[in-house]
Amino acid sequence: MFEQQLINGLTLGMIYALIAVGYTMVYGVIQLINFAHGEIFMLSAFLAVTFITVFGLPIYVVIFMTMGCCALIGVMLDIFAYRPLRQSPRLAALITAIGMSIFLQNLAMIIWGSRPRPFVQEALPAFLRTPALSFGEATVSWLQLTIFGTASLLMIILFLIINKTRVGTAMRALSQNRTGAALMGINVNRVISFTFALGSSMGAVAGIMVAIYYNTLYPTMGYVAGVKAFAAAVLGGIGSVPGAMIGGIILGIAEALGAGYISSLYRDGIAYAVMIAVIIFRPSGILGKSTVEKV
Amino acid sequence: MLRLEDVHTYYGNIHAIKGLSLRVDQGEIVTLIGSNGAGKSTTLMTISGIIRPRTGKIFFQEEEITGALTDRIVKLGITQVPEGRMIFPRLTVYENLLMGAYLRKDRKGIKMDEEHAFELFPILKERRKQAGGTLSGGEQQMLAIARALMARPRLLLLDEPSLGLAPIVVENIFEVISQINSGGTTILLVEQNAQMALQVAHKGYVLETGRIIMQGPSRELMENPKIQSAYLGID
Ligand SMILES: Nc1ncnc2c1ncn2[C@@H]1O[C@H](COP(=O)(O)OP(=O)(O)OP(=O)(O)O)[C@@H](O)[C@H]1O
Ligand SMILES: [Mg+2]
């Protein structure tokens, strides 16, 4: 049972990590907790189902289309909701983020209804539900393996974008000194848009994965996943991308083990407990910046 | 080359620059001196487009840049080394330099300027893989200057490059400033260290609470009794 929970937790953790990087990157560049990030994740699931059912597109095309749409939604969210408040007190943007989260949830309810619906399983290859590997009693399904592989690949790509490309370096520069970055000719708003696009497209993949994994989607699904991914980001150290990845995985495993050994009723509570513990004992998180900087 | 005409800049209700006019000609080192809070940094930030002036005009090479975005201003050839250096503490020295060349596409030219920066400041070459934040104050100032040079500016704005540095390092920095200028880069130097600034500059402006109260060739300013008592510590 331990091995099985570990496998389930790892799968879940990879998904949390994909969402968490979106929170942490946006926080890094504009010091805003983008509460509407969970809704982008939710919209992704609905958009994917819509693309499959309405246009009859194959799943792998749908994933790319959804990533693109969510990237666009993320960028719009920033341009219309957050950008006008860039010079305002942070609380104003934070409240706007909560407002946008509620707005998008309700928008989804109006468009798709509030009842949970299953994912279009017919669109998926049947082998996904069959075991791929087994260790003793524990098995890893093809779906889990696919989620794990896709998420790992995306994290590697993300890592390379952030650390090896010009725009990624600009993102990091911006998060370390905005005026300094602007003075180098970095178009700050464009880099912020890029950050939203990147985070939202990662969240989009996670949204589709969750909808498939649990075989359900509903307008408030972004809330729970969002809180957990946010907890993961805080655990890893908000603003740190590797931290968000590690935080997501730890949280996923903790949740699976907690649900398995204590009670599945505590599943969602574990994220809150972790977040509170981090805030009390190590507010900067696992990889949070606590380095001394010379002025 | 650069011309400010009756520029007024505000921070909310605070009137920080009150009708400032100045001009910098090609090839010159011009210094803007003044005490704390006179508005020196605000002037440079207004030129760089970080803050918009409420009224007045700014021209660079006969093109109006009033209210232009900073990336356009940098592209036109004005780069600033800001007060407090504003280097990127968790980027490596090398990455900091690359950010200076952000708007450039000519890989070869960038490579050449990298070499040039390392010649100007050999210590940066040794530290190229180190995080910027781990450098000493003087090294960070060198990095900030080197980073700005990576944009290949025609006009370099320097905001108190001597701030908080040991005298020997200050000497070194001012030597580099002269050297950069001899290489053909025009310089607008903001300083509280009027002594050093007037020695290296061709021309000077004295700023007091947002207004220019005196201007002229550096030598004249240095001999002016008012300047001597207020800024040079000579009675
Ligand atoms: N962000 C800001 N918000 C409000 N007021 C500001 C701001 N920055 C500067 N000021 C005010 O504008 C005036 C000019 O400030 P500025 O920083 O330009 O002076 P300075 O000459 O560069 O001084 P220093 O030598 O201390 O660097 C000061 O009265 C200062 O208090
Ligand atoms: Mg200043």
Coordinates of C-alpha atoms and ligand atoms in Angstrom, one line a residue:
Chain A
M1 CA 0.0 0.0 0.0
F2 CA 2.8 2.4 0.8
E3 CA 4.3 2.0 -2.7
Q4 CA 0.9 2.6 -4.3
Q5 CA 0.3 5.7 -2.3
L6 CA 3.7 7.0 -3.1
I7 CA 3.0 6.5 -6.8
N8 CA -0.4 8.2 -6.6
G9 CA 1.1 11.0 -4.6
L10 CA 3.9 11.5 -7.0
T11 CA 1.5 11.7 -9.9
L12 CA -0.6 14.2 -8.0
G13 CA 2.5 16.1 -6.9
M14 CA 3.6 16.6 -10.5
I15 CA 0.3 18.1 -11.3
Y16 CA 0.4 20.4 -8.3
A17 CA 3.9 21.4 -9.3
L18 CA 2.7 22.4 -12.8
I19 CA 0.1 24.7 -11.3
A20 CA 2.4 26.0 -8.5
V21 CA 5.0 27.3 -11.0
G22 CA 2.3 29.6 -12.4
Y23 CA 1.7 31.1 -8.9
T24 CA 5.4 31.4 -8.1
M25 CA 6.5 33.0 -11.4
V26 CA 3.8 35.6 -11.4
Y27 CA 4.6 36.4 -7.7
G28 CA 8.2 36.7 -8.7
V29 CA 7.6 39.4 -11.3
I30 CA 4.8 41.4 -9.9
Q31 CA 4.6 40.3 -6.2
L32 CA 0.9 39.3 -6.7
I33 CA -0.8 36.1 -5.7
N34 CA -2.8 35.5 -8.7
F35 CA -5.9 33.9 -7.2
A36 CA -7.5 33.5 -10.6
H37 CA -4.7 31.1 -11.6
G38 CA -6.8 28.2 -10.4
E39 CA -9.6 29.3 -12.6
I40 CA -7.4 29.2 -15.7
F41 CA -6.7 25.6 -14.7
M42 CA -10.4 25.0 -14.5
L43 CA -11.2 26.8 -17.8
S44 CA -8.6 24.6 -19.5
A45 CA -10.5 21.5 -18.6
F46 CA -13.7 22.9 -19.9
L47 CA -12.1 24.3 -23.1
A48 CA -10.5 20.9 -23.7
V49 CA -13.8 19.1 -23.4
T50 CA -15.4 21.6 -25.6
F51 CA -12.8 21.3 -28.3
I52 CA -13.1 17.6 -28.3
T53 CA -16.9 17.4 -28.3
V54 CA -17.7 20.4 -30.5
F55 CA -14.9 20.2 -33.0
G56 CA -14.0 16.5 -32.7
L57 CA -10.3 17.2 -32.5
P58 CA -7.9 14.6 -31.2
I59 CA -6.6 15.0 -27.7
Y60 CA -3.0 15.9 -28.5
V61 CA -4.1 18.8 -30.8
V62 CA -6.6 19.9 -28.1
I63 CA -3.8 20.0 -25.5
F64 CA -1.8 22.5 -27.6
M65 CA -4.9 24.5 -28.5
T66 CA -6.0 24.7 -24.8
M67 CA -2.5 25.8 -23.8
G68 CA -2.6 28.6 -26.3
C69 CA -6.1 29.7 -25.2
C70 CA -5.2 29.7 -21.6
A71 CA -2.0 31.6 -22.3
L72 CA -4.1 34.2 -24.0
I73 CA -6.6 34.3 -21.1
G74 CA -3.7 34.7 -18.6
V75 CA -2.2 37.6 -20.6
M76 CA -5.7 39.3 -21.0
L77 CA -6.2 38.8 -17.2
D78 CA -3.0 40.7 -16.6
I79 CA -3.6 43.4 -19.1
F80 CA -7.2 44.2 -18.2
A81 CA -7.3 43.4 -14.5
Y82 CA -3.8 43.8 -13.0
R83 CA -1.9 46.2 -15.2
P84 CA -4.1 49.2 -14.4
L85 CA -3.3 48.6 -10.8
R86 CA 0.5 48.3 -11.1
Q87 CA 1.2 51.5 -9.2
S88 CA -1.6 51.0 -6.7
P89 CA -1.1 49.4 -3.2
R90 CA -0.7 45.6 -3.4
L91 CA -3.9 45.0 -1.6
A92 CA -5.9 46.5 -4.5
A93 CA -4.4 44.0 -7.0
L94 CA -4.9 41.1 -4.5
I95 CA -8.6 41.9 -4.1
T96 CA -8.9 42.2 -7.9
A97 CA -7.4 38.8 -8.2
I98 CA -10.0 37.3 -5.8
G99 CA -12.6 39.1 -7.8
M100 CA -11.4 37.7 -11.1
S101 CA -11.3 34.3 -9.6
I102 CA -15.0 34.6 -8.6
F103 CA -15.9 36.2 -12.0
L104 CA -14.3 33.4 -14.0
Q105 CA -15.9 30.7 -11.8
N106 CA -19.3 32.2 -12.4
L107 CA -18.6 32.7 -16.1
A108 CA -17.9 29.0 -16.4
M109 CA -21.1 28.1 -14.5
I110 CA -23.1 30.3 -17.0
I111 CA -21.4 28.7 -20.0
W112 CA -21.1 25.1 -18.9
G113 CA -23.5 24.8 -15.9
S114 CA -22.5 24.0 -12.4
R115 CA -22.9 20.3 -12.3
P116 CA -19.8 18.1 -12.5
R117 CA -19.4 16.3 -15.7
P118 CA -17.1 13.5 -16.7
F119 CA -14.2 13.9 -19.1
V120 CA -14.8 12.6 -22.7
Q121 CA -13.2 9.2 -22.1
E122 CA -13.8 8.2 -25.7
A123 CA -11.2 10.8 -26.8
L124 CA -8.5 9.0 -24.9
P125 CA -6.6 5.9 -26.0
A126 CA -8.0 3.0 -24.0
F127 CA -4.6 1.7 -22.9
L128 CA -4.2 4.7 -20.6
R129 CA -6.2 2.9 -17.9
T130 CA -4.2 -0.3 -18.1
P131 CA -1.2 -0.9 -15.9
A132 CA 2.2 0.0 -17.3
L133 CA 4.4 -1.2 -14.5
S134 CA 4.0 -3.0 -11.3
F135 CA 6.1 -3.3 -8.1
G136 CA 4.7 -6.1 -5.9
E137 CA 1.1 -5.0 -5.3
A138 CA 1.6 -1.5 -6.6
T139 CA 0.9 -0.6 -10.1
V140 CA 1.5 2.4 -12.3
S141 CA -1.1 3.0 -15.0
W142 CA -0.2 4.3 -18.4
L143 CA -2.1 7.4 -17.5
Q144 CA 0.0 8.0 -14.4
L145 CA 3.1 7.3 -16.4
T146 CA 2.0 9.8 -19.1
I147 CA 1.2 12.4 -16.6
F148 CA 4.5 11.9 -14.9
G149 CA 6.4 12.0 -18.2
T150 CA 4.5 15.0 -19.6
A151 CA 4.9 17.0 -16.4
S152 CA 8.6 16.2 -16.2
L153 CA 9.1 17.2 -19.8
L154 CA 7.3 20.5 -19.3
M155 CA 9.3 21.2 -16.1
I156 CA 12.5 20.7 -18.0
I157 CA 11.4 22.9 -20.8
L158 CA 10.3 25.5 -18.3
F159 CA 13.7 25.3 -16.5
L160 CA 15.5 25.8 -19.8
I161 CA 13.3 28.8 -20.7
I162 CA 13.9 30.5 -17.4
N163 CA 17.6 29.8 -17.1
K164 CA 18.9 29.7 -20.7
T165 CA 16.9 32.1 -22.8
R166 CA 17.1 35.8 -23.0
V167 CA 13.5 36.4 -22.1
G168 CA 13.8 33.9 -19.2
T169 CA 16.8 35.8 -17.9
A170 CA 14.9 39.0 -18.3
M171 CA 12.1 37.5 -16.2
R172 CA 14.6 36.8 -13.4
A173 CA 16.2 40.2 -13.8
L174 CA 12.7 41.8 -13.6
S175 CA 11.9 39.9 -10.4
Q176 CA 15.1 41.1 -8.8
N177 CA 15.0 44.7 -9.7
R178 CA 12.2 46.1 -11.8
T179 CA 13.6 49.6 -12.3
G180 CA 17.0 48.1 -13.0
A181 CA 15.5 45.9 -15.7
A182 CA 13.5 48.7 -17.3
L183 CA 16.7 50.8 -17.5
M184 CA 18.3 48.0 -19.5
G185 CA 15.6 48.5 -22.1
I186 CA 13.6 45.4 -21.0
N187 CA 10.0 46.0 -21.9
V188 CA 8.6 45.2 -18.5
N189 CA 5.0 44.7 -19.5
R190 CA 5.9 42.4 -22.3
V191 CA 8.0 40.2 -20.0
I192 CA 5.2 40.2 -17.5
S193 CA 2.8 39.1 -20.2
F194 CA 5.2 36.4 -21.2
T195 CA 5.3 35.2 -17.5
F196 CA 1.5 35.0 -17.4
A197 CA 1.4 33.1 -20.7
L198 CA 4.0 30.6 -19.5
G199 CA 2.4 30.0 -16.2
S200 CA -1.1 29.8 -17.7
S201 CA -0.1 27.2 -20.3
M202 CA 1.5 25.0 -17.6
G203 CA -1.7 25.4 -15.6
A204 CA -3.7 24.4 -18.6
V205 CA -1.9 21.1 -19.0
A206 CA -2.5 20.4 -15.3
G207 CA -6.2 21.2 -15.7
I208 CA -6.6 18.7 -18.5
M209 CA -4.6 16.1 -16.5
V210 CA -6.7 16.5 -13.4
A211 CA -10.0 16.3 -15.4
I212 CA -8.7 13.1 -17.0
Y213 CA -7.2 11.6 -13.9
Y214 CA -10.3 12.1 -11.7
N215 CA -12.6 11.9 -14.7
T216 CA -14.6 14.9 -13.6
L217 CA -14.7 18.7 -14.2
Y218 CA -16.7 21.4 -12.5
P219 CA -16.5 25.2 -12.3
T220 CA -15.1 25.3 -8.8
M221 CA -12.4 22.7 -9.4
G222 CA -9.9 25.5 -9.7
Y223 CA -10.4 26.6 -6.2
V224 CA -9.3 23.4 -4.4
A225 CA -6.5 22.7 -6.8
G226 CA -5.5 26.3 -6.7
V227 CA -5.2 26.3 -2.9
K228 CA -3.1 23.2 -2.9
A229 CA -0.8 24.5 -5.6
F230 CA -0.5 27.7 -3.8
A231 CA 0.4 25.8 -0.6
A232 CA 3.0 24.0 -2.7
A233 CA 4.4 27.3 -3.9
V234 CA 4.6 28.6 -0.4
L235 CA 6.2 25.4 0.8
G236 CA 8.9 25.6 -1.8
G237 CA 9.4 29.3 -1.2
I238 CA 7.1 31.7 -3.1
G239 CA 9.0 33.2 -6.0
S240 CA 11.3 30.2 -6.5
V241 CA 10.5 28.0 -9.5
P242 CA 12.5 24.9 -8.4
G243 CA 10.9 25.5 -5.0
A244 CA 7.4 25.2 -6.5
M245 CA 8.4 22.0 -8.3
I246 CA 9.7 20.4 -5.1
G247 CA 6.8 21.8 -3.0
G248 CA 4.3 20.4 -5.4
I249 CA 5.8 16.9 -5.3
I250 CA 6.1 16.9 -1.5
L251 CA 2.6 18.1 -1.1
G252 CA 1.2 15.5 -3.5
I253 CA 3.0 12.7 -1.6
A254 CA 2.0 14.0 1.8
E255 CA -1.6 14.2 0.7
A256 CA -1.7 10.7 -0.7
L257 CA 0.0 9.2 2.3
G258 CA -2.2 11.2 4.6
A259 CA -5.3 10.1 2.8
G260 CA -4.1 6.5 2.7
Y261 CA -2.9 6.1 6.3
I262 CA -5.0 8.6 8.3
S263 CA -8.2 9.1 6.5
S264 CA -9.2 10.3 3.0
L265 CA -11.4 12.9 4.8
Y266 CA -8.2 14.7 5.7
R267 CA -7.0 14.8 2.1
D268 CA -7.7 18.5 1.5
G269 CA -6.8 19.5 5.0
I270 CA -3.2 18.4 4.6
A271 CA -2.5 21.3 2.1
Y272 CA -3.8 23.8 4.7
A273 CA -1.8 22.2 7.5
V274 CA 1.4 22.3 5.4
M275 CA 0.8 25.9 4.5
I276 CA 0.2 26.9 8.1
A277 CA 3.2 25.0 9.3
V278 CA 5.4 26.7 6.6
I279 CA 4.2 30.1 7.5
I280 CA 4.9 29.5 11.2
F281 CA 8.2 27.7 11.0
R282 CA 9.9 28.8 7.8
P283 CA 8.0 31.6 6.1
S284 CA 10.6 31.8 3.3
G285 CA 9.9 28.2 2.3
I286 CA 12.3 25.4 1.4
L287 CA 14.1 27.3 -1.4
G288 CA 12.9 30.8 -0.6
K289 CA 15.4 33.5 -0.8
S290 CA 16.9 34.2 2.6
T291 CA 20.3 35.1 1.1
V292 CA 21.9 38.3 2.3
E293 CA 22.2 40.8 -0.4
K294 CA 24.7 43.5 -0.4
V295 CA 23.2 46.9 -1.1
Chain B
M1 CA 23.0 66.0 -28.2
L2 CA 20.7 66.0 -25.2
R3 CA 18.5 69.0 -24.4
L4 CA 16.0 69.5 -21.6
E5 CA 13.7 72.5 -21.9
D6 CA 11.9 73.7 -18.9
V7 CA 11.2 70.3 -17.5
H8 CA 8.8 69.9 -14.5
T9 CA 8.6 66.5 -12.8
Y10 CA 6.2 65.6 -9.9
Y11 CA 5.9 62.7 -7.5
G12 CA 2.2 63.0 -6.8
N13 CA 2.0 66.5 -5.4
I14 CA 5.6 66.8 -4.7
H15 CA 7.2 69.1 -7.3
A16 CA 10.6 67.6 -7.5
I17 CA 12.0 69.3 -10.7
K18 CA 10.9 72.9 -11.2
G19 CA 11.7 74.0 -14.7
L20 CA 15.0 72.5 -15.5
S21 CA 16.8 73.2 -18.7
L22 CA 20.2 71.8 -19.6
R23 CA 22.2 70.6 -22.6
V24 CA 24.9 68.1 -23.1
D25 CA 26.9 68.2 -26.3
Q26 CA 28.5 65.3 -28.1
G27 CA 31.7 64.1 -26.6
E28 CA 31.4 66.0 -23.4
I29 CA 31.4 65.0 -19.8
V30 CA 28.8 67.2 -18.1
T31 CA 28.2 67.0 -14.4
L32 CA 25.1 67.8 -12.4
I33 CA 26.0 68.4 -8.8
G34 CA 23.7 69.2 -5.8
S35 CA 23.1 68.1 -2.3
N36 CA 20.7 65.5 -1.0
G37 CA 17.2 65.7 -2.4
A38 CA 18.1 68.4 -4.9
G39 CA 16.4 66.3 -7.7
K40 CA 19.5 64.8 -9.4
S41 CA 18.2 61.3 -9.6
T42 CA 14.7 62.5 -10.6
T43 CA 16.3 64.4 -13.5
L44 CA 18.0 61.2 -14.7
M45 CA 14.9 59.1 -14.2
T46 CA 13.0 61.7 -16.2
I47 CA 15.5 61.5 -19.1
S48 CA 15.4 57.7 -19.0
G49 CA 11.6 57.7 -19.2
I50 CA 11.1 56.0 -15.9
I51 CA 9.1 59.0 -14.7
R52 CA 7.2 61.3 -17.1
P53 CA 7.7 65.0 -16.8
R54 CA 4.4 66.9 -16.4
T55 CA 5.5 69.7 -18.7
G56 CA 8.6 70.6 -20.6
K57 CA 10.5 68.9 -23.5
I58 CA 13.4 66.5 -23.8
F59 CA 15.3 66.1 -27.1
F60 CA 18.0 63.6 -27.9
Q61 CA 19.9 64.1 -31.1
E62 CA 17.1 66.5 -32.3
E63 CA 14.4 63.9 -31.8
E64 CA 11.8 64.6 -29.1
I65 CA 11.8 61.8 -26.4
T66 CA 9.5 63.4 -23.9
G67 CA 7.4 60.7 -22.3
A68 CA 8.9 58.0 -24.5
L69 CA 9.1 54.5 -23.1
T70 CA 12.4 53.5 -21.5
D71 CA 13.1 50.7 -24.1
R72 CA 12.9 53.2 -26.9
I73 CA 15.2 55.6 -25.1
V74 CA 17.7 52.9 -24.5
K75 CA 17.5 51.9 -28.1
L76 CA 18.1 55.5 -29.2
G77 CA 21.3 55.4 -27.2
I78 CA 20.8 56.6 -23.7
T79 CA 21.6 54.2 -20.9
Q80 CA 21.7 54.9 -17.2
V81 CA 23.8 53.6 -14.4
P82 CA 21.3 54.2 -11.6
E83 CA 21.9 55.3 -8.0
G84 CA 22.3 52.3 -5.8
R85 CA 23.5 50.4 -8.9
M86 CA 20.4 48.2 -9.3
I87 CA 22.4 45.2 -10.5
F88 CA 20.6 41.8 -10.5
P89 CA 21.8 40.2 -7.3
R90 CA 20.9 36.6 -8.2
L91 CA 22.0 36.7 -11.8
T92 CA 25.6 35.9 -12.5
V93 CA 28.0 38.7 -13.4
Y94 CA 27.9 37.4 -17.0
E95 CA 24.1 37.3 -17.1
N96 CA 24.0 40.9 -15.7
L97 CA 26.2 41.9 -18.6
L98 CA 23.9 40.2 -21.1
M99 CA 20.9 42.0 -19.7
G100 CA 22.7 45.2 -20.6
A101 CA 22.8 44.1 -24.2
Y102 CA 19.1 43.1 -24.1
L103 CA 18.0 45.2 -27.1
R104 CA 20.9 44.3 -29.3
K105 CA 20.9 41.5 -31.9
D106 CA 24.4 41.7 -33.2
R107 CA 26.0 38.7 -31.5
K108 CA 29.5 39.5 -32.7
G109 CA 29.3 43.0 -31.4
I110 CA 28.0 41.8 -28.1
K111 CA 30.9 39.4 -27.8
M112 CA 33.4 42.1 -28.6
D113 CA 31.9 44.5 -26.0
E114 CA 32.0 41.7 -23.4
E115 CA 35.7 41.4 -24.0
H116 CA 36.0 45.2 -23.8
A117 CA 34.1 45.2 -20.5
F118 CA 36.4 42.6 -19.1
E119 CA 39.4 44.6 -20.2
L120 CA 38.0 47.7 -18.5
F121 CA 37.2 45.7 -15.3
P122 CA 39.4 42.6 -15.1
I123 CA 37.9 41.7 -11.8
L124 CA 34.6 41.0 -13.5
K125 CA 36.2 38.4 -15.7
E126 CA 37.4 36.5 -12.6
R127 CA 33.9 36.8 -11.1
R128 CA 31.9 36.1 -14.2
K129 CA 30.1 33.0 -12.9
Q130 CA 29.5 34.5 -9.5
A131 CA 26.1 36.0 -8.5
G132 CA 26.1 39.8 -8.8
G133 CA 24.9 40.1 -5.2
T134 CA 28.1 38.5 -3.8
L135 CA 30.4 41.2 -5.2
S136 CA 31.8 44.0 -3.1
G137 CA 30.3 47.5 -3.3
G138 CA 33.0 48.7 -5.6
E139 CA 32.8 45.6 -7.8
Q140 CA 29.0 46.1 -8.1
Q141 CA 29.5 49.6 -9.2
M142 CA 31.9 48.3 -11.9
L143 CA 29.4 45.7 -12.9
A144 CA 26.7 48.4 -13.2
I145 CA 28.9 50.5 -15.4
A146 CA 30.0 47.5 -17.5
R147 CA 26.4 46.4 -17.8
A148 CA 25.3 49.8 -19.1
L149 CA 28.1 49.9 -21.6
M150 CA 26.9 46.6 -23.0
A151 CA 24.0 48.6 -24.6
R152 CA 26.7 50.6 -26.5
P153 CA 25.2 53.9 -25.4
R154 CA 26.0 57.2 -27.1
L155 CA 25.1 59.0 -23.9
L156 CA 25.8 57.4 -20.5
L157 CA 24.0 58.7 -17.5
L158 CA 25.8 58.0 -14.2
D159 CA 24.1 58.6 -10.9
E160 CA 26.5 59.0 -8.0
P161 CA 28.9 56.3 -9.0
S162 CA 31.2 57.2 -6.1
L163 CA 28.5 56.7 -3.5
G164 CA 29.7 54.6 -0.5
L165 CA 33.0 53.6 -2.0
A166 CA 36.4 53.8 -0.6
P167 CA 38.6 56.7 -1.9
I168 CA 40.9 54.4 -3.8
V169 CA 37.9 52.7 -5.6
V170 CA 36.5 56.2 -6.3
E171 CA 39.7 57.2 -8.0
N172 CA 39.5 54.0 -10.1
I173 CA 35.9 54.6 -11.1
F174 CA 36.6 58.2 -12.1
E175 CA 39.6 57.1 -14.2
V176 CA 37.3 54.6 -16.0
I177 CA 34.7 57.4 -16.6
S178 CA 37.4 59.5 -18.3
Q179 CA 38.4 56.5 -20.3
I180 CA 34.9 55.8 -21.5
N181 CA 34.6 59.4 -22.5
S182 CA 37.8 59.3 -24.5
G183 CA 36.4 56.3 -26.3
G184 CA 33.7 58.6 -27.7
T185 CA 30.8 58.2 -25.2
T186 CA 29.2 61.3 -24.0
I187 CA 28.5 61.4 -20.3
L188 CA 26.1 63.1 -17.9
L189 CA 27.5 62.5 -14.4
V190 CA 25.4 63.2 -11.3
E191 CA 27.5 63.6 -8.2
Q192 CA 27.5 64.8 -4.6
N193 CA 31.3 64.5 -4.7
A194 CA 31.6 67.9 -6.5
Q195 CA 35.4 67.9 -6.2
M196 CA 35.9 64.8 -8.2
A197 CA 33.1 65.5 -10.6
L198 CA 34.2 69.0 -11.6
Q199 CA 37.7 67.7 -12.1
V200 CA 36.7 65.2 -14.7
A201 CA 33.9 67.1 -16.3
H202 CA 34.0 69.8 -19.0
K203 CA 30.9 71.6 -17.9
G204 CA 28.7 71.6 -14.8
Y205 CA 25.3 72.4 -13.6
V206 CA 24.4 73.1 -9.9
L207 CA 21.0 71.9 -8.9
E208 CA 19.2 73.1 -5.7
T209 CA 15.7 72.0 -4.8
G210 CA 14.7 71.2 -8.3
R211 CA 16.2 74.3 -10.0
I212 CA 19.5 75.0 -11.7
I213 CA 21.1 77.8 -9.7
M214 CA 24.4 77.9 -11.6
Q215 CA 26.1 76.6 -14.6
G216 CA 29.3 76.9 -16.6
P217 CA 32.6 75.3 -17.5
S218 CA 33.9 73.2 -14.6
R219 CA 37.0 75.4 -14.1
E220 CA 34.8 78.5 -13.6
L221 CA 32.6 76.6 -11.2
M222 CA 35.5 75.4 -9.2
E223 CA 36.8 78.9 -8.8
N224 CA 33.4 80.3 -7.8
P225 CA 33.5 81.2 -4.1
K226 CA 29.9 80.2 -3.5
I227 CA 30.5 76.7 -5.0
Q228 CA 33.7 76.5 -3.0
S229 CA 32.0 77.1 0.3
A230 CA 28.8 75.1 -0.4
Y231 CA 30.1 72.1 -2.4
L232 CA 33.8 71.9 -2.2
G233 CA 34.3 72.5 1.5
I234 CA 36.6 75.5 1.0
D235 CA 36.0 78.6 3.0
Ligands
LIG1 N1 9.5 58.0 -5.3 C1 9.4 59.2 -4.7 N2 8.2 59.6 -4.2 C2 8.1 60.8 -3.6 N3 9.0 61.7 -3.6 C3 10.2 61.4 -4.1 C4 10.5 60.2 -4.7 N4 11.8 60.1 -5.1 C5 12.3 61.3 -4.7 N5 11.4 62.1 -4.1 C6 11.6 63.5 -3.7 O1 12.0 64.3 -4.8 C7 13.0 65.1 -4.4 C8 14.3 64.9 -5.3 O2 14.8 63.6 -5.0 P1 16.0 63.0 -5.8 O3 16.1 61.5 -5.4 O4 15.9 63.3 -7.2 O5 17.2 63.8 -5.2 P2 18.8 63.5 -5.4 O6 19.3 64.9 -5.8 O7 19.0 62.4 -6.3 O8 19.2 63.2 -3.9 P3 20.4 62.2 -3.4 O9 21.7 63.0 -3.5 O10 20.0 62.0 -2.0 O11 20.3 61.0 -4.3 C9 13.3 64.9 -2.9 O12 12.6 65.9 -2.2 C10 12.7 63.6 -2.7 O13 12.2 63.5 -1.4
MG2 MG 19.9 60.7 -6.1

